[in-house]
Amino acid sequence: MLYSSILTGGVVMEREQLERLLCEGDDTSSAALTALRAGASYVIWDGTTSPKSLAAIYGRRLRHTVRRGIETSGLARAVRRLDLYDRPIRLGQIRTADRTWVFMLFLDGDGSTLIACTGVRQTQPGPPRPDTC
């Protein structure tokens, strides 16, 4: 699937380019890369925003997910990295094909470097279903 800026409202980034950015990352980036290679959808949005405002927003999300017991990956690390970063951030997102995880990507302003990556489970595992005949 080729990325389309018209359909997604984002900037054009080829899937292979995004895969290269995720290759050098941590465990969360590796999970996002695996999802991308398995057919996940993705978008890189146009424009940039302040890393400090993102650190505050995602800090609140971290506290919320901890309180609610929502599974995340790399969220605390992403908040720390955003708080230390001092240049504009471009946002991206990867949504797994089964829609169970969403990964947020924090890129430098021109999209050439991955600053941080975090994932949040969208569906919580439920109790096992009884076998039916």
Coordinates of N, CA and C in Angstrom, one line a residue:
M1 N 0.8 -1.2 0.0 CA 0.0 0.0 0.0 C 0.9 1.2 0.0
L2 N 0.7 2.1 -0.9 CA 1.5 3.4 -0.9 C 0.8 4.4 -0.1
Y3 N 1.6 5.2 0.5 CA 1.1 6.3 1.3 C 0.5 7.4 0.5
S4 N -0.6 8.0 0.8 CA -1.2 9.0 0.0 C -1.5 10.2 0.9
S5 N -0.8 11.4 0.6 CA -1.0 12.6 1.4 C -2.4 13.1 1.2
I6 N -3.0 12.9 0.1 CA -4.4 13.4 -0.2 C -5.4 12.7 0.7
L7 N -5.3 11.4 0.9 CA -6.2 10.6 1.7 C -6.0 10.8 3.2
T8 N -4.8 11.0 3.6 CA -4.5 11.0 5.0 C -4.3 12.4 5.6
G9 N -4.1 13.4 4.8 CA -3.8 14.7 5.3 C -2.4 14.9 5.8
G10 N -1.5 14.1 5.5 CA -0.2 14.1 6.0 C 0.8 14.4 4.9
V11 N 2.1 14.3 5.2 CA 3.2 14.5 4.3 C 3.5 13.1 3.7
V12 N 4.1 13.2 2.5 CA 4.4 11.9 1.9 C 5.7 11.3 2.5
M13 N 5.6 10.1 3.0 CA 6.7 9.3 3.4 C 6.5 7.9 3.0
E14 N 7.4 7.4 2.2 CA 7.3 6.0 1.8 C 7.4 5.0 2.9
R15 N 6.7 3.9 2.8 CA 6.8 2.9 3.9 C 8.2 2.5 4.2
E16 N 9.0 2.3 3.2 CA 10.4 1.8 3.3 C 11.2 2.9 4.1
Q17 N 11.0 4.1 3.9 CA 11.7 5.2 4.6 C 11.3 5.1 6.1
L18 N 10.0 4.9 6.4 CA 9.6 4.8 7.8 C 10.2 3.6 8.4
E19 N 10.2 2.5 7.7 CA 10.8 1.3 8.2 C 12.3 1.5 8.6
R20 N 13.0 2.3 7.8 CA 14.4 2.6 8.1 C 14.5 3.4 9.4
L21 N 13.6 4.3 9.6 CA 13.6 5.1 10.9 C 13.4 4.3 12.1
L22 N 12.5 3.3 12.0 CA 12.2 2.4 13.1 C 13.2 1.4 13.4
C23 N 14.1 1.1 12.4 CA 15.1 0.0 12.6 C 16.1 0.2 13.7
E24 N 16.4 1.5 14.0 CA 17.4 1.8 14.9 C 16.9 2.1 16.3
G25 N 15.6 1.8 16.5 CA 15.0 2.2 17.8 C 15.0 1.2 18.9
D26 N 14.2 1.4 19.9 CA 14.1 0.5 21.1 C 13.0 -0.6 20.8
D27 N 12.6 -1.3 21.9 CA 11.6 -2.3 21.7 C 10.3 -1.9 21.2
T28 N 9.9 -0.7 21.6 CA 8.6 -0.1 21.1 C 8.7 0.2 19.6
S29 N 9.8 0.7 19.1 CA 10.0 1.0 17.7 C 10.1 -0.3 16.9
S30 N 10.7 -1.3 17.5 CA 10.7 -2.7 16.9 C 9.3 -3.2 16.7
A31 N 8.5 -3.1 17.7 CA 7.1 -3.5 17.7 C 6.3 -2.8 16.6
A32 N 6.6 -1.4 16.5 CA 5.9 -0.6 15.5 C 6.4 -1.1 14.1
L33 N 7.7 -1.4 14.0 CA 8.2 -1.9 12.7 C 7.6 -3.2 12.3
T34 N 7.5 -4.1 13.2 CA 6.8 -5.4 13.0 C 5.4 -5.2 12.5
A35 N 4.7 -4.3 13.1 CA 3.3 -4.0 12.7 C 3.3 -3.4 11.3
L36 N 4.2 -2.5 11.0 CA 4.2 -1.9 9.7 C 4.5 -2.9 8.6
R37 N 5.4 -3.8 8.9 CA 5.8 -4.8 7.9 C 4.6 -5.9 7.8
A38 N 3.7 -5.9 8.8 CA 2.6 -6.8 8.7 C 1.3 -6.2 8.1
G39 N 1.5 -5.0 7.5 CA 0.4 -4.3 6.8 C -0.3 -3.2 7.6
A40 N 0.3 -2.7 8.7 CA -0.3 -1.6 9.4 C -0.5 -0.4 8.6
S41 N -1.5 0.4 8.9 CA -1.7 1.7 8.2 C -0.8 2.7 9.0
Y42 N -0.5 3.8 8.3 CA 0.3 4.8 8.9 C 0.1 6.2 8.3
V43 N 0.4 7.2 9.1 CA 0.3 8.6 8.6 C 1.4 9.4 9.3
I44 N 2.0 10.3 8.5 CA 2.9 11.3 9.1 C 2.2 12.7 8.8
W45 N 1.9 13.4 9.9 CA 1.2 14.6 9.7 C 2.1 15.8 9.3
D46 N 1.5 16.7 8.5 CA 2.1 17.9 8.1 C 2.3 18.9 9.3
G47 N 3.3 19.7 9.4 CA 3.4 20.7 10.4 C 4.2 20.1 11.6
T48 N 4.6 21.0 12.5 CA 5.3 20.6 13.7 C 4.7 21.2 15.0
T49 N 5.1 20.7 16.1 CA 4.6 21.3 17.4 C 5.8 21.2 18.4
S50 N 5.5 21.9 19.5 CA 6.5 22.0 20.6 C 6.7 20.7 21.3
P51 N 7.9 20.3 21.5 CA 8.2 19.0 22.3 C 7.7 19.2 23.7
K52 N 7.8 20.4 24.3 CA 7.4 20.6 25.7 C 5.9 20.4 25.9
S53 N 5.1 20.9 24.9 CA 3.7 20.7 25.0 C 3.3 19.2 24.8
L54 N 4.0 18.5 23.9 CA 3.8 17.1 23.8 C 4.2 16.3 25.0
A55 N 5.3 16.7 25.7 CA 5.7 16.1 26.9 C 4.6 16.2 28.0
A56 N 4.0 17.4 28.1 CA 2.9 17.6 29.0 C 1.7 16.8 28.7
I57 N 1.3 16.7 27.5 CA 0.1 16.0 27.0 C 0.4 14.5 27.3
Y58 N 1.5 14.0 26.8 CA 1.8 12.5 27.0 C 2.1 12.2 28.4
G59 N 2.6 13.1 29.2 CA 2.7 12.9 30.7 C 1.4 12.6 31.3
R60 N 0.4 13.4 30.9 CA -1.0 13.2 31.4 C -1.5 11.9 30.9
R61 N -1.3 11.5 29.7 CA -1.7 10.2 29.2 C -1.0 9.1 29.9
L62 N 0.2 9.2 30.3 CA 0.9 8.2 31.1 C 0.2 8.0 32.4
R63 N -0.1 9.1 33.1 CA -0.7 9.0 34.4 C -2.1 8.3 34.2
H64 N -2.8 8.7 33.2 CA -4.2 8.1 32.9 C -4.1 6.6 32.7
T65 N -3.1 6.2 31.8 CA -3.0 4.8 31.5 C -2.6 3.9 32.7
V66 N -1.8 4.5 33.5 CA -1.3 3.8 34.7 C -2.5 3.6 35.7
R67 N -3.3 4.7 35.9 CA -4.5 4.6 36.7 C -5.5 3.6 36.2
R68 N -5.7 3.6 34.9 CA -6.7 2.7 34.3 C -6.2 1.3 34.0
G69 N -4.9 1.1 34.1 CA -4.4 -0.3 33.8 C -4.3 -0.6 32.3
I70 N -4.2 0.5 31.5 CA -4.1 0.3 30.1 C -2.7 0.0 29.7
E71 N -2.5 -1.0 28.9 CA -1.2 -1.4 28.5 C -0.6 -0.4 27.5
T72 N 0.7 0.0 27.8 CA 1.4 0.9 26.9 C 2.8 0.3 26.7
S73 N 3.5 0.9 25.8 CA 4.9 0.5 25.5 C 5.7 1.8 25.2
G74 N 6.7 2.0 26.0 CA 7.6 3.1 25.8 C 7.1 4.5 26.1
L75 N 5.9 4.6 26.8 CA 5.3 5.9 27.0 C 6.2 6.7 28.0
A76 N 6.6 6.2 29.1 CA 7.4 6.9 30.0 C 8.7 7.4 29.3
R77 N 9.3 6.6 28.5 CA 10.6 6.9 27.8 C 10.3 8.1 26.8
A78 N 9.2 8.0 26.1 CA 8.8 9.0 25.1 C 8.6 10.4 25.8
V79 N 8.0 10.4 27.0 CA 7.8 11.6 27.7 C 9.1 12.2 28.1
R80 N 10.0 11.4 28.6 CA 11.3 11.9 29.0 C 12.1 12.5 27.8
R81 N 12.1 11.8 26.7 CA 12.8 12.2 25.5 C 12.2 13.5 25.0
L82 N 10.9 13.6 25.0 CA 10.2 14.9 24.5 C 10.6 16.0 25.4
D83 N 10.6 15.8 26.7 CA 10.9 16.8 27.7 C 12.3 17.4 27.5
L84 N 13.2 16.5 27.0 CA 14.6 16.9 26.8 C 14.9 17.5 25.4
Y85 N 14.0 17.2 24.5 CA 14.2 17.7 23.1 C 13.9 19.2 23.0
D86 N 14.6 19.9 22.2 CA 14.4 21.4 22.1 C 14.1 21.9 20.7
R87 N 13.7 21.1 19.8 CA 13.3 21.5 18.5 C 11.9 21.0 18.1
P88 N 11.3 21.6 17.1 CA 9.9 21.2 16.8 C 9.8 19.7 16.4
I89 N 8.7 19.2 16.7 CA 8.4 17.7 16.5 C 7.3 17.6 15.5
R90 N 7.5 16.6 14.6 CA 6.5 16.2 13.6 C 5.9 14.9 14.2
L91 N 4.6 14.7 14.1 CA 3.9 13.5 14.6 C 3.6 12.5 13.5
G92 N 3.6 11.3 13.9 CA 3.1 10.2 13.0 C 2.4 9.2 13.8
Q93 N 1.7 8.3 13.1 CA 1.0 7.2 13.8 C 1.0 6.0 12.9
I94 N 1.1 4.8 13.6 CA 1.0 3.5 13.0 C -0.1 2.8 13.7
R95 N -1.1 2.3 13.0 CA -2.2 1.5 13.6 C -2.1 0.1 13.0
T96 N -2.0 -0.9 14.0 CA -1.9 -2.3 13.6 C -3.1 -2.7 12.7
A97 N -2.8 -3.7 11.8 CA -3.9 -4.1 10.9 C -5.1 -4.6 11.7
D98 N -4.9 -5.2 12.8 CA -6.0 -5.7 13.6 C -6.6 -4.6 14.6
R99 N -6.0 -3.4 14.5 CA -6.5 -2.3 15.3 C -6.4 -2.4 16.8
T100 N -5.5 -3.3 17.2 CA -5.4 -3.5 18.7 C -4.3 -2.6 19.3
W101 N -3.4 -2.1 18.5 CA -2.4 -1.1 19.0 C -2.3 0.1 18.1
V102 N -2.0 1.2 18.7 CA -1.6 2.4 18.0 C -0.3 2.9 18.5
F103 N 0.6 3.1 17.6 CA 1.9 3.7 17.9 C 2.0 5.1 17.5
M104 N 2.5 6.0 18.4 CA 2.7 7.4 18.0 C 4.2 7.6 17.8
L105 N 4.5 8.3 16.7 CA 5.9 8.5 16.3 C 6.1 10.0 16.5
F106 N 7.3 10.3 17.1 CA 7.7 11.7 17.3 C 9.0 11.8 16.5
L107 N 8.9 12.6 15.5 CA 10.0 12.8 14.5 C 10.6 14.2 14.6
D108 N 11.8 14.4 14.2 CA 12.3 15.7 14.1 C 11.5 16.5 13.0
G109 N 11.7 17.8 13.0 CA 10.9 18.6 12.1 C 10.8 18.2 10.7
D110 N 11.9 17.7 10.1 CA 11.8 17.3 8.7 C 11.5 15.8 8.5
G111 N 11.3 15.1 9.6 CA 10.9 13.7 9.5 C 12.0 12.8 9.2
S112 N 13.2 13.2 9.4 CA 14.4 12.4 9.0 C 14.9 11.6 10.2
T113 N 14.5 11.9 11.4 CA 15.0 11.2 12.6 C 13.9 10.9 13.6
L114 N 13.9 9.7 14.1 CA 12.9 9.3 15.1 C 13.4 9.7 16.5
I115 N 12.6 10.5 17.1 CA 13.0 11.0 18.5 C 12.5 10.1 19.5
A116 N 11.2 9.6 19.4 CA 10.6 8.7 20.3 C 9.5 8.0 19.7
C117 N 9.1 6.9 20.3 CA 7.9 6.1 19.8 C 7.2 5.5 21.0
T118 N 5.9 5.5 21.0 CA 5.2 4.9 22.1 C 4.0 4.2 21.5
G119 N 3.5 3.2 22.2 CA 2.4 2.4 21.8 C 1.4 2.3 22.9
V120 N 0.1 2.2 22.5 CA -1.0 2.0 23.5 C -1.9 1.0 22.9
R121 N -2.3 0.0 23.8 CA -3.2 -1.0 23.4 C -4.6 -0.4 23.3
Q122 N -5.3 -0.6 22.2 CA -6.6 -0.1 22.0 C -7.7 -1.0 22.5
T123 N -7.5 -2.3 22.6 CA -8.5 -3.2 23.1 C -7.8 -4.0 24.2
Q124 N -8.5 -4.1 25.3 CA -7.9 -4.9 26.4 C -8.3 -6.4 26.2
P125 N -7.4 -7.3 26.5 CA -7.7 -8.7 26.4 C -8.8 -9.0 27.3
G126 N -9.8 -9.7 26.8 CA -11.0 -10.1 27.6 C -10.8 -11.5 28.1
P127 N -11.8 -12.0 28.8 CA -11.7 -13.4 29.3 C -11.8 -14.4 28.2
P128 N -11.2 -15.5 28.3 CA -11.3 -16.5 27.2 C -12.8 -16.8 26.9
R129 N -13.0 -17.0 25.6 CA -14.4 -17.3 25.2 C -14.6 -18.8 25.4
P130 N -15.8 -19.2 25.9 CA -16.1 -20.6 26.0 C -16.2 -21.3 24.6
D131 N -15.8 -22.5 24.5 CA -15.9 -23.2 23.3 C -17.4 -23.5 23.0
T132 N -17.8 -23.3 21.8 CA -19.2 -23.6 21.4 C -19.2 -24.5 20.3
C133 N -20.2 -25.3 20.2 CA -20.3 -26.3 19.1 C -21.3 -25.9 18.1

